[in-house]
Short mmCIF file of C-alpha atoms in Angstrom, two decimals:
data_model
loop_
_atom_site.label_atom_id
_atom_site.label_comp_id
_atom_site.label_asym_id
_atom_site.label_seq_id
_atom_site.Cartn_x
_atom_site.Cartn_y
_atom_site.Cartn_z
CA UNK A 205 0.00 0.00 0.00
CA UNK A 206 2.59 2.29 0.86
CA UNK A 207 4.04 1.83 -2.83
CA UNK A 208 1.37 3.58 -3.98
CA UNK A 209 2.13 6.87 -5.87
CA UNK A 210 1.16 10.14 -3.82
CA UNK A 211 0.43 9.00 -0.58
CA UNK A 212 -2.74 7.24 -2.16
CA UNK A 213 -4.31 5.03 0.52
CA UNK A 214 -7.43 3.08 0.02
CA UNK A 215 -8.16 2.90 3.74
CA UNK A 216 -9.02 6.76 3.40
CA UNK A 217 -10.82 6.96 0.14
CA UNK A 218 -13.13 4.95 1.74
CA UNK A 219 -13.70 6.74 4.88
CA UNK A 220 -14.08 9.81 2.57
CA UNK A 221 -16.76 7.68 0.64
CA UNK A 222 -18.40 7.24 3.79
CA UNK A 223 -18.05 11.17 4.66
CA UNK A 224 -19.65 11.27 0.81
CA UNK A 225 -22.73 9.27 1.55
CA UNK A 226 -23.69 10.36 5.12
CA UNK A 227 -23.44 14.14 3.57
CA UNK A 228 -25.36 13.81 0.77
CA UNK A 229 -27.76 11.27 2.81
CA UNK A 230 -28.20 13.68 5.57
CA UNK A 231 -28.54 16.48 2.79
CA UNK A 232 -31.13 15.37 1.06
CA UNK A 233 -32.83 14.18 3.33
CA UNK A 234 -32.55 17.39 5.73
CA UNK A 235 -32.29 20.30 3.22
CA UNK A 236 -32.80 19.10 -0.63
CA UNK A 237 -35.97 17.16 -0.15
CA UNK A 238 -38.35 19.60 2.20
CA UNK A 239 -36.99 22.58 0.29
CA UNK A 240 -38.32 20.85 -3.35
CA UNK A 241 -41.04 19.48 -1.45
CA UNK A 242 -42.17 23.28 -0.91
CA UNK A 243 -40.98 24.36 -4.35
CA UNK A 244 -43.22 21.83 -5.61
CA UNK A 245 -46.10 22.53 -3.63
CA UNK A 246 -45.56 25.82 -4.04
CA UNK A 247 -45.73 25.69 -7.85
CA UNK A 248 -48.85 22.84 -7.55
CA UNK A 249 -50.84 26.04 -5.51
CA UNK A 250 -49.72 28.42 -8.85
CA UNK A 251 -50.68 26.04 -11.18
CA UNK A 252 -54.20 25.07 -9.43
CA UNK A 253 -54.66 29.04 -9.18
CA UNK A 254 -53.87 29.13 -12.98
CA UNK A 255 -56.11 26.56 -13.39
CA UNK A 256 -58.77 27.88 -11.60
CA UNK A 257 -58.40 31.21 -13.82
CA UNK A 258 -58.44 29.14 -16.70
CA UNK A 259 -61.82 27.56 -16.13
CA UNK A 260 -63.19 30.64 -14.61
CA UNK A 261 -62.35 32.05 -17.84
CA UNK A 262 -63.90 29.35 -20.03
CA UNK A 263 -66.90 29.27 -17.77
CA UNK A 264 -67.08 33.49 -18.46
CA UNK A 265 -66.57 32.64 -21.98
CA UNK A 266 -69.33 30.36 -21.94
CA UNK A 267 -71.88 32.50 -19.88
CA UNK A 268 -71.06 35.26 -22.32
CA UNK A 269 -71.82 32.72 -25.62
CA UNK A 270 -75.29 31.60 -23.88
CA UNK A 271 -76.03 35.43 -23.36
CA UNK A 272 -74.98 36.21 -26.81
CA UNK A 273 -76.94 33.55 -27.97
CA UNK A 274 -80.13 34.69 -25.67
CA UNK A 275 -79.76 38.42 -26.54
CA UNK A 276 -79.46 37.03 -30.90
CA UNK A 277 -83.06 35.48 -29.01
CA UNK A 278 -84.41 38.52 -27.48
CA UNK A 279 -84.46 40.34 -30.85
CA UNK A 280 -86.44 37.79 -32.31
CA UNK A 281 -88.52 37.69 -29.15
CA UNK A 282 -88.84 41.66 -29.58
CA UNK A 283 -90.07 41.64 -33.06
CA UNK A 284 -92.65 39.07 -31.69
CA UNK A 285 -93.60 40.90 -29.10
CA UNK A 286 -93.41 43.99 -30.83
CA UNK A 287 -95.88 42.51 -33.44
CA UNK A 288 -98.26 41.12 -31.22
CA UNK A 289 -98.54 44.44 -29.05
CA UNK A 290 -99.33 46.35 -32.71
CA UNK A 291 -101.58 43.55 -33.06
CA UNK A 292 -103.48 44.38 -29.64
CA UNK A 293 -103.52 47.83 -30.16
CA UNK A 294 -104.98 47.53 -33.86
CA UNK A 295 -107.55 45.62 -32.35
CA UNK A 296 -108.32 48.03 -29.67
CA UNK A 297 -108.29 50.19 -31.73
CA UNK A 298 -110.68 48.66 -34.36
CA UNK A 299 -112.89 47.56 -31.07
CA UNK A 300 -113.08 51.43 -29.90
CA UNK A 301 -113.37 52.20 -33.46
CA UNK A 302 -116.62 50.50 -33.77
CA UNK A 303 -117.82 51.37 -30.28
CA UNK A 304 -117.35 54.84 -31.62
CA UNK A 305 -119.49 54.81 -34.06
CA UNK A 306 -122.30 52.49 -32.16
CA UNK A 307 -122.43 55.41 -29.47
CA UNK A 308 -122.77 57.92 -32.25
CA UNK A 309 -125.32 56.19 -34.33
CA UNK A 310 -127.18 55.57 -30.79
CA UNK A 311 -127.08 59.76 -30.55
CA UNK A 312 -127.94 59.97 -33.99
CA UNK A 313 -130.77 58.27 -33.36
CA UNK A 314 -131.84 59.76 -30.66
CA UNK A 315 -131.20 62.98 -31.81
CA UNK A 316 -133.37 61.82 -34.52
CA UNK A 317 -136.29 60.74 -32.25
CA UNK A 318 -136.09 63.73 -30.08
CA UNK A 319 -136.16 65.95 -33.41
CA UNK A 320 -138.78 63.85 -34.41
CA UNK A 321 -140.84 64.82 -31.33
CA UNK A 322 -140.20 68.15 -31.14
CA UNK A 323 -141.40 68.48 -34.66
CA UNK A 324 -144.36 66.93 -33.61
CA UNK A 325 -144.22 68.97 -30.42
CA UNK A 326 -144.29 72.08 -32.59
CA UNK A 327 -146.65 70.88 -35.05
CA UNK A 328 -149.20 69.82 -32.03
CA UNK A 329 -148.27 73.40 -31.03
CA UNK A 330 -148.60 75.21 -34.20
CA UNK A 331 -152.31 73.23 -34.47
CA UNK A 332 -153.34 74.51 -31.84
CA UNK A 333 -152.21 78.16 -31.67
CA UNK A 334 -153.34 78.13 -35.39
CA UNK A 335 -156.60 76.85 -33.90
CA UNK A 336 -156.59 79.18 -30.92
CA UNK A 337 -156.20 81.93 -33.35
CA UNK A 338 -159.08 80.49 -35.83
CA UNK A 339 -161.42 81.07 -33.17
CA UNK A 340 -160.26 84.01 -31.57
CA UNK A 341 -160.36 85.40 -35.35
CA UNK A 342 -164.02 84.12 -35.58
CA UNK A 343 -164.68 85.37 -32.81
CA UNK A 344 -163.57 88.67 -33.50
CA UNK A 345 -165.24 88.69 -37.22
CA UNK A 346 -168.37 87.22 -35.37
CA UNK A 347 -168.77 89.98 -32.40
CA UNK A 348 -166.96 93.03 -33.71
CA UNK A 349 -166.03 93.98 -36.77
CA UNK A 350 -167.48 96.09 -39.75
CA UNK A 351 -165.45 94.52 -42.20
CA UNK A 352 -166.38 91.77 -44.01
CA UNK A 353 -165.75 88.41 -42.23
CA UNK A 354 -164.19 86.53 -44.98
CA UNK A 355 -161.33 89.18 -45.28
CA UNK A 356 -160.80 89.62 -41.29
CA UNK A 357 -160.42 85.82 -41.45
CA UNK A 358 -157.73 86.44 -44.14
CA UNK A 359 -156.03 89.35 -42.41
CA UNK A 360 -155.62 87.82 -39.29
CA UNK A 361 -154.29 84.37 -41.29
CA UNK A 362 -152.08 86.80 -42.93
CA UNK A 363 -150.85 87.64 -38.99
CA UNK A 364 -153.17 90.21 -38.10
CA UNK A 365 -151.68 92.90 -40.42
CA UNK A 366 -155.29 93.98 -42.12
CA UNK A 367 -155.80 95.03 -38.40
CA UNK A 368 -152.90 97.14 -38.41
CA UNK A 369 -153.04 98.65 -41.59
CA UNK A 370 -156.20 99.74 -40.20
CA UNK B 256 -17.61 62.35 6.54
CA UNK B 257 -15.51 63.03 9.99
CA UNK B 258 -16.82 60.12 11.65
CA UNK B 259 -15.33 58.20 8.10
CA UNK B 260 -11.88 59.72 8.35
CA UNK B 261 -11.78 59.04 12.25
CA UNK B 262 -12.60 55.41 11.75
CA UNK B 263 -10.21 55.20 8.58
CA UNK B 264 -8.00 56.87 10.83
CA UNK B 265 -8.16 54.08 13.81
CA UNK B 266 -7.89 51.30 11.22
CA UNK B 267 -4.81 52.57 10.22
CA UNK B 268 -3.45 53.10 13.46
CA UNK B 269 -4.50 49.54 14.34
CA UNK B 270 -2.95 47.55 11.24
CA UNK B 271 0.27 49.88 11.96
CA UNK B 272 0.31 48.69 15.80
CA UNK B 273 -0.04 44.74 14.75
CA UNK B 274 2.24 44.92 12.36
CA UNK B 275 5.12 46.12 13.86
CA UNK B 276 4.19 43.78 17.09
CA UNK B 277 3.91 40.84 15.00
CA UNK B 278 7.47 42.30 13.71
CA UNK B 279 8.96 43.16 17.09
CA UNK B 280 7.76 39.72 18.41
CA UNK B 281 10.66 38.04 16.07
CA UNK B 282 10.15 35.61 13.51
CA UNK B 283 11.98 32.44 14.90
CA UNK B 284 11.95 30.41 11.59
CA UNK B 285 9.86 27.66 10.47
CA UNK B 286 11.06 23.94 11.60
CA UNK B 287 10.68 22.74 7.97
CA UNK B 288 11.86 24.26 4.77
CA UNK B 289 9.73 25.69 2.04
CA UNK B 290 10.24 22.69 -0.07
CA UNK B 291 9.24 20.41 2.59
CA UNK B 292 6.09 22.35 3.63
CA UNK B 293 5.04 22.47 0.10
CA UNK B 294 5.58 18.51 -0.13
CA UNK B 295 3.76 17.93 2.56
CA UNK B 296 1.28 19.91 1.40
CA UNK B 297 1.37 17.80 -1.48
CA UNK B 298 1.76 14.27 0.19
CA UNK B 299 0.79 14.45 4.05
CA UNK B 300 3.17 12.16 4.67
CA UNK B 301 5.16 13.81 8.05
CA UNK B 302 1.71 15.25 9.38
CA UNK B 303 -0.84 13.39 10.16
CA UNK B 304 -3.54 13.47 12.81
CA UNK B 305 -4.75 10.66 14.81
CA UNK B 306 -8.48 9.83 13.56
CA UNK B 307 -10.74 9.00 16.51
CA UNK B 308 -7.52 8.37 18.56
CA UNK B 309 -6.48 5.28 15.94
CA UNK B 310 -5.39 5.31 12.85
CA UNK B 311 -3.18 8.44 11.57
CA UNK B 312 -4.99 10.20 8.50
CA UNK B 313 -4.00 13.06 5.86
CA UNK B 314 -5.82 16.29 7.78
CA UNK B 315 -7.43 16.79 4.75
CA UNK B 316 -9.87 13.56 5.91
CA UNK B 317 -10.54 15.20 9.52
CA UNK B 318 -11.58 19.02 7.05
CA UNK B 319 -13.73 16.38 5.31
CA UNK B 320 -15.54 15.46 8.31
CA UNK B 321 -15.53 18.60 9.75
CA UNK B 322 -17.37 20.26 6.62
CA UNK B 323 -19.63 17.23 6.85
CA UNK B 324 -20.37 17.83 10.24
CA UNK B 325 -20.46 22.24 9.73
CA UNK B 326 -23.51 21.30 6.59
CA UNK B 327 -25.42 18.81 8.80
CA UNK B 328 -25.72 21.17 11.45
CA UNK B 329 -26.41 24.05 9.30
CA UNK B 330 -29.13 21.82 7.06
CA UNK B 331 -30.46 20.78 10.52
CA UNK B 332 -30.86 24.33 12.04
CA UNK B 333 -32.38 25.49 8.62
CA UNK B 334 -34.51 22.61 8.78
CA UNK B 335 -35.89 23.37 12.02
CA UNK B 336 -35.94 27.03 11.91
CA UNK B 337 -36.44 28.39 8.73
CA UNK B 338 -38.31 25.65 6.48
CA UNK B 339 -41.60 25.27 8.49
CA UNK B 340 -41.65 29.45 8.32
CA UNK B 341 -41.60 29.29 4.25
CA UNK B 342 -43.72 31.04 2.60
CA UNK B 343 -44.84 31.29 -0.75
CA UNK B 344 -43.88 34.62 -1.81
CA UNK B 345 -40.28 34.06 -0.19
CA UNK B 346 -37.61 36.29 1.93
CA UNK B 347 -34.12 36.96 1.21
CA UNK B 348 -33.00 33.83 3.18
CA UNK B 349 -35.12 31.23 1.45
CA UNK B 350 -34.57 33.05 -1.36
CA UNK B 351 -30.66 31.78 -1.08
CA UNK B 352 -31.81 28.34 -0.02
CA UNK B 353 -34.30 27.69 -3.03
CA UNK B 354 -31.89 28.89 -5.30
CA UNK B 355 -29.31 26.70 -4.09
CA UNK B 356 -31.84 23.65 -4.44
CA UNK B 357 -33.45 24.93 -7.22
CA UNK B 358 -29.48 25.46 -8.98
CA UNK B 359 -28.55 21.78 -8.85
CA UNK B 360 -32.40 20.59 -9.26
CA UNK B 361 -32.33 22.56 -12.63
CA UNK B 362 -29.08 21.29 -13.68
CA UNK B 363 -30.27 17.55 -13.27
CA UNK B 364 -33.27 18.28 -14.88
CA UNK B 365 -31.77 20.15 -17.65
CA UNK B 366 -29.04 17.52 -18.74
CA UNK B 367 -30.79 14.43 -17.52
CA UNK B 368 -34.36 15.00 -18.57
CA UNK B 369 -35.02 10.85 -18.69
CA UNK B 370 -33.99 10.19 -14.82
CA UNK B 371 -33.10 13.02 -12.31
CA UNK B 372 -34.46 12.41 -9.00
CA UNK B 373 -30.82 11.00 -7.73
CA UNK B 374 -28.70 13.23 -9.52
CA UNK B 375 -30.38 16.01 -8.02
CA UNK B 376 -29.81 14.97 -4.69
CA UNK B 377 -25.84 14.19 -5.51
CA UNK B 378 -24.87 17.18 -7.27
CA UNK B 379 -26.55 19.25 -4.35
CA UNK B 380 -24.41 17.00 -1.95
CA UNK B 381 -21.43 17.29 -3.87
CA UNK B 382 -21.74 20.67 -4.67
CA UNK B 383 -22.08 21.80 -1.08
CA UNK B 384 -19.31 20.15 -0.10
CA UNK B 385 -16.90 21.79 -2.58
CA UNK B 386 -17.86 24.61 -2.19
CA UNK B 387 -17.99 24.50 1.70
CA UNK B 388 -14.74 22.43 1.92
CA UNK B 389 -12.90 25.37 -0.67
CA UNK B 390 -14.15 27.97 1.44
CA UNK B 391 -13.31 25.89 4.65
CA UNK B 392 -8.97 26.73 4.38
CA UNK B 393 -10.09 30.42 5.29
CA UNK B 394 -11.18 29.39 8.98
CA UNK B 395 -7.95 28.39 9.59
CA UNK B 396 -9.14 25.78 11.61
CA UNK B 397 -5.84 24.16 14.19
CA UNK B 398 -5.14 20.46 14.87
CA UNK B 399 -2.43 18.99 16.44
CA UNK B 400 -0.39 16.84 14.18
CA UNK B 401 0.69 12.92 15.93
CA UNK B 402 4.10 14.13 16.17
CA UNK B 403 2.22 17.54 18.57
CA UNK B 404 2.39 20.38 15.97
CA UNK B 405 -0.28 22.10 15.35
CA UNK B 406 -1.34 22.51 11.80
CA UNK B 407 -4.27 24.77 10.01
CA UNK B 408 -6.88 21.96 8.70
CA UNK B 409 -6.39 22.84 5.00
CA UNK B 410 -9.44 21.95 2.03
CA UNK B 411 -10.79 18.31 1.94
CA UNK B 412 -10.25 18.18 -1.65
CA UNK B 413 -6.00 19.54 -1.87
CA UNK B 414 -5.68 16.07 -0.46
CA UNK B 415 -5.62 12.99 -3.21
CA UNK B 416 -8.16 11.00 -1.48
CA UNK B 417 -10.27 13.06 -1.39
CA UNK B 418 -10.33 13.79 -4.89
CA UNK B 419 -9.99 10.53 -5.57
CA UNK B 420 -12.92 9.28 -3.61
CA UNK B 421 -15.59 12.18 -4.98
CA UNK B 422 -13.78 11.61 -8.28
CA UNK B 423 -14.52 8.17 -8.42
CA UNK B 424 -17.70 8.12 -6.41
CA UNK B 425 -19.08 10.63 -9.08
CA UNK B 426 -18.18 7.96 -11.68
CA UNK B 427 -20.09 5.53 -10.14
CA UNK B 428 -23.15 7.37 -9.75
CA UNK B 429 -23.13 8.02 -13.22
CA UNK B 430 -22.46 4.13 -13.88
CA UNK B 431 -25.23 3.67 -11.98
CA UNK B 432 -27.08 6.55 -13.97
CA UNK B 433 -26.68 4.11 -16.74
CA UNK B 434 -27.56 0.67 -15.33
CA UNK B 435 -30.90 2.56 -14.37
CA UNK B 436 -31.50 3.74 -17.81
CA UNK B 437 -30.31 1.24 -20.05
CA UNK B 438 -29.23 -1.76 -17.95
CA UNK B 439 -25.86 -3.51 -19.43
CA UNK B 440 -25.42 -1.30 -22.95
CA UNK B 441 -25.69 1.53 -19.94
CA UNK B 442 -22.47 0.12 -18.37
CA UNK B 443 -20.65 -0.48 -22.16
CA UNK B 444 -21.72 3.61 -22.15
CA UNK B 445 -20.15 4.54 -18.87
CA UNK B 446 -17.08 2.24 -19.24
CA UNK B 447 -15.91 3.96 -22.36
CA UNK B 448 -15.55 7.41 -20.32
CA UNK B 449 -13.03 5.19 -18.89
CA UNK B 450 -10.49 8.19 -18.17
CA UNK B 451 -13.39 10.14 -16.39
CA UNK B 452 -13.02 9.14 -12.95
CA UNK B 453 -9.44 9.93 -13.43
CA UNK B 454 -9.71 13.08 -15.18
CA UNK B 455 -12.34 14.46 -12.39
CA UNK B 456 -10.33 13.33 -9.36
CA UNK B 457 -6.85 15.11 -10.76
CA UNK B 458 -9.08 18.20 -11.99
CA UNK B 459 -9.98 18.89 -8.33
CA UNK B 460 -7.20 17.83 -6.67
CA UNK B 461 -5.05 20.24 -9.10
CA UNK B 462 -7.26 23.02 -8.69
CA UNK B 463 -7.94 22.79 -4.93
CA UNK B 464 -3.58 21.95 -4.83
CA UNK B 465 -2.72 24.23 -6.75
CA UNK B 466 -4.59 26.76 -4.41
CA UNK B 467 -3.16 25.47 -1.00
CA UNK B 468 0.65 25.71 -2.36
CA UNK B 469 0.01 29.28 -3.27
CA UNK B 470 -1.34 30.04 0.32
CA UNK B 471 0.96 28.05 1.54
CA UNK B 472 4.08 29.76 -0.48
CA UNK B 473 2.53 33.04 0.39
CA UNK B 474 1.96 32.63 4.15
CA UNK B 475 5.64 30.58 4.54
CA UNK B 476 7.41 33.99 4.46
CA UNK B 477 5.65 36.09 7.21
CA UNK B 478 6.23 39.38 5.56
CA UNK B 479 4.10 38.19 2.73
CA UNK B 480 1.18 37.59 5.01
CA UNK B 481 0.06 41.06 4.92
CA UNK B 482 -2.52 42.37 2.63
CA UNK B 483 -1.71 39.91 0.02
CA UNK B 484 -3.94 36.90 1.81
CA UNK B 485 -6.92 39.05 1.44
CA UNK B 486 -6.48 38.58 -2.68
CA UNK B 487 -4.35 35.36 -2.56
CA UNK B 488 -6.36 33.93 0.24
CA UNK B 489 -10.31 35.25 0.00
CA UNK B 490 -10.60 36.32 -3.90
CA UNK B 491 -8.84 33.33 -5.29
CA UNK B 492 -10.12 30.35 -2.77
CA UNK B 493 -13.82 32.09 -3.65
CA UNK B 494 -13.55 31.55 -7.55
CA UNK B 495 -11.94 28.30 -7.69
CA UNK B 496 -14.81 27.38 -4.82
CA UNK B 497 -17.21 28.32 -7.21
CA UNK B 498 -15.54 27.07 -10.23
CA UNK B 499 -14.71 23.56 -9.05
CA UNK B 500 -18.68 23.59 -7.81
CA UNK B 501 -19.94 24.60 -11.22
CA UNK B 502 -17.68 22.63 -13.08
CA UNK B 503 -17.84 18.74 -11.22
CA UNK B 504 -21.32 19.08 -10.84
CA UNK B 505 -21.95 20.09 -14.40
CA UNK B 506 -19.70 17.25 -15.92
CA UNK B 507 -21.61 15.05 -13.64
CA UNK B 508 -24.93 16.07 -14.71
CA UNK B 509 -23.59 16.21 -18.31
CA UNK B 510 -22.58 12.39 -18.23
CA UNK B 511 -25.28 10.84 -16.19
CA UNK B 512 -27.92 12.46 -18.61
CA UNK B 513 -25.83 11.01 -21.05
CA UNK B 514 -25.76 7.01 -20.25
CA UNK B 515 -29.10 7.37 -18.49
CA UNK B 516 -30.84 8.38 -21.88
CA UNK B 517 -32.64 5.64 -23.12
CA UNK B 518 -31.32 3.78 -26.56
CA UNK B 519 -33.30 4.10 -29.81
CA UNK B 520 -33.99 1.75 -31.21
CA UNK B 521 -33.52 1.65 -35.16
CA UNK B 522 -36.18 -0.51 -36.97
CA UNK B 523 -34.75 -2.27 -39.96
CA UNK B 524 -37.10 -1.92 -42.67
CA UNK B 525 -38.27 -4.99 -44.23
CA UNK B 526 -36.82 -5.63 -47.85
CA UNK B 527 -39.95 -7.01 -50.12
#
């Protein structure tokens, strides 16, 4: 052994060895393996957080499509609706329309009846001033007067005006 | 700015005092002579330390345990202290922790995609004990040699075992790299990087060597030891600490992905 070129002894290599594996046991075991255990952990709660963005994006992506796809909807739903309120309102329209002119052919017609009474109301009337006047005229050409009967009759037809010529 | 000057000013004054008591205090010689020191440096052969009161080992073997026993602590204290108070938007501290995992992690993962779990784990072990161990001549640490000198516990890795031993032991991990990945043809590709086990254990050792027998050449002559360590000493052991890291546990990395990646298979196409 002692032949051995710079002081080269086996005995020691191996108790470095030994040094070697009890500081890179303890090492690892100690230092390297905890401090990657966090490193990895570390990057596992990154990469869950990036995956939680992720599908909170594609879940806010997909919310947005369905509301895209409900508002392309709406407009259709609009122009229904839109449609079937002019719809309604034509036919309230139409309805009031034709109540309209009910109520105003129901005052037309009694407008009509009233006028239809007064005129007979005025007729009756006329009758029976015209009457009134008749006898108070004969009465007149019967008890009074000079003149001759037939034409007192006439002036007081005529409104009484012989009388006031005379 | 006064208080500056006045500090700057006591500094001075300070370095001036030490120096000319470690001057007055006489430099009695060393016992050995510069070519001696420097092949011991080299060879450990005149001293050695007892090693649990038996057998005399290189000092370089007692740094080894030493910088073992300095990262186990530290790993344990972190592990207690600061690991269950991690958070997920991290501090400065675990800031320099997760790099350091997430470094050598990386690396595996980046030139062994097929199988990485164990090279992580190595190159993080190997890589802290490099770097530690390079850094580890600046404490100076003192042990007393079997002949009763004391000596400064120099780098693990200026010593041939130990270079030898990581050297090798890196070899074999990325043998076993290849077993895992492709069973026997993975041993037919590990075994032709025959010269790797040699060519990583003499890399180190050089580089680690080459740094003691400056520091050593430098602090042999006391007048030298005087503002020069703080280049020769701090700057150099630094880069070459970081170098050596980088550099083993790359070529590691680089290998094992490279036996460990599984064979393709070329279908013959059938002639009609």
């Amino acid at each position: 052994m002692s032949n051995i070129p710079l002081n080269i002894d086996w005995q020691q290599i191996l108790l470095h060895w030994m040094n070697l594996a009890i500081l890179v046991g303890g090492l690892y075991f100690i230092l390297f393996k905890p401090v990657k255990q966090f490193m990895d952990k570390r990057q596992q709660h990154y990469k869950d957080l990036e995956d939680q963005a992720n599908g909170k994006l594609k879940e806010a992506e997909d919310i947005k499509d369905q509301y895209q796809a409900k508002l392309d909807g709406v407009e259709v739903e609009l122009h229904e609706a839109r449609a079937k309120v002019q719809q309604a309102v034509e036919k309230s329209t139409q309805e009031q329309l034709a109540q309209a002119k009910k109520q105003a052919q129901q005052i037309v017609d009694k407008a009509r009846i009233e006028a239809e009474h007064s005129k007979e109301k005025v007729m009756k009337e006329a009758q029976r001033e015209l009457k009134q006047l008749a006898t108070e005229a004969a009465e007149k050409i019967a008890f009074k007067s000079d003149v001759d009967p037939f034409d007192q009759f006439l002036n007081l037809a005529e409104g009484g005006k012989g009388n006031e010529i005379r | 700015m006064g208080k500056h000057k006045k500090g700057l000013a006591v500094c001075a004054v300070a370095i001036l005092l030490l120096l000319a008591a470690s001057l007055l205090a006489g430099y009695h010689g060393r016992a050995e002579s510069v070519q001696e020191a420097m092949r011991d440096a080299v060879l450990h052969s005149e001293n050695q330390i007892p090693f649990l009161g038996g057998k005399a080992v290189n000092p370089a073997l007692i740094s080894a345990f030493t910088v073992t026993a300095i990262l186990l602590v530290l790993a344990a204290l972190i592990r207690i202290f600061a690991i269950p108070r991690f958070k997920l938007i991290p501090g400065k501290f675990q800031l320099v922790i997760e790099e350091a995992v997430g470094l050598f992690d990386n690396m595996a993962k980046q030139n062994s995609p097929h199988r990485n779990g164990f090279l992580g784990a190595y190159i993080f072990g190997a890589g802290a004990y490099i770097f530690v161990g390079t850094l580890f001549e600046l404490l100076g640490l003192q042990a007393t040699t079997t002949h009763g000198q004391p000596i400064t516990l120099p780098a693990p890795l200026s010593d041939v075992n130990a270079a030898i031993g990581l050297g090798v032991l890196s070899y074999l991990v990325i043998l076993s790299g290849g077993i895992a990945g492709n069973g026997a043809g993975g041993i037919g590709k590990t075994l032709k990087e025959f010269s790797l086990p040699i060519s990583m254990s003499f890399r180190l050792f050089g580089a680690l060597l080459s740094g003691l027998l400056v520091t050593e050449l430098v602090y042999y002559y006391l007048h030298l030891s005087f503002v020069l360590p703080v280049i020769v000493g701090v700057l150099f052991t630094l880069l070459h600490a970081i170098i050596q890291t980088y550099v083993l546990t790359m070529l590691t990395a680089l290998y094992y992905g490279e036996v460990s990646e599984p064979a393709h298979k070329v279908k013959k196409a059938k002639a009609n």
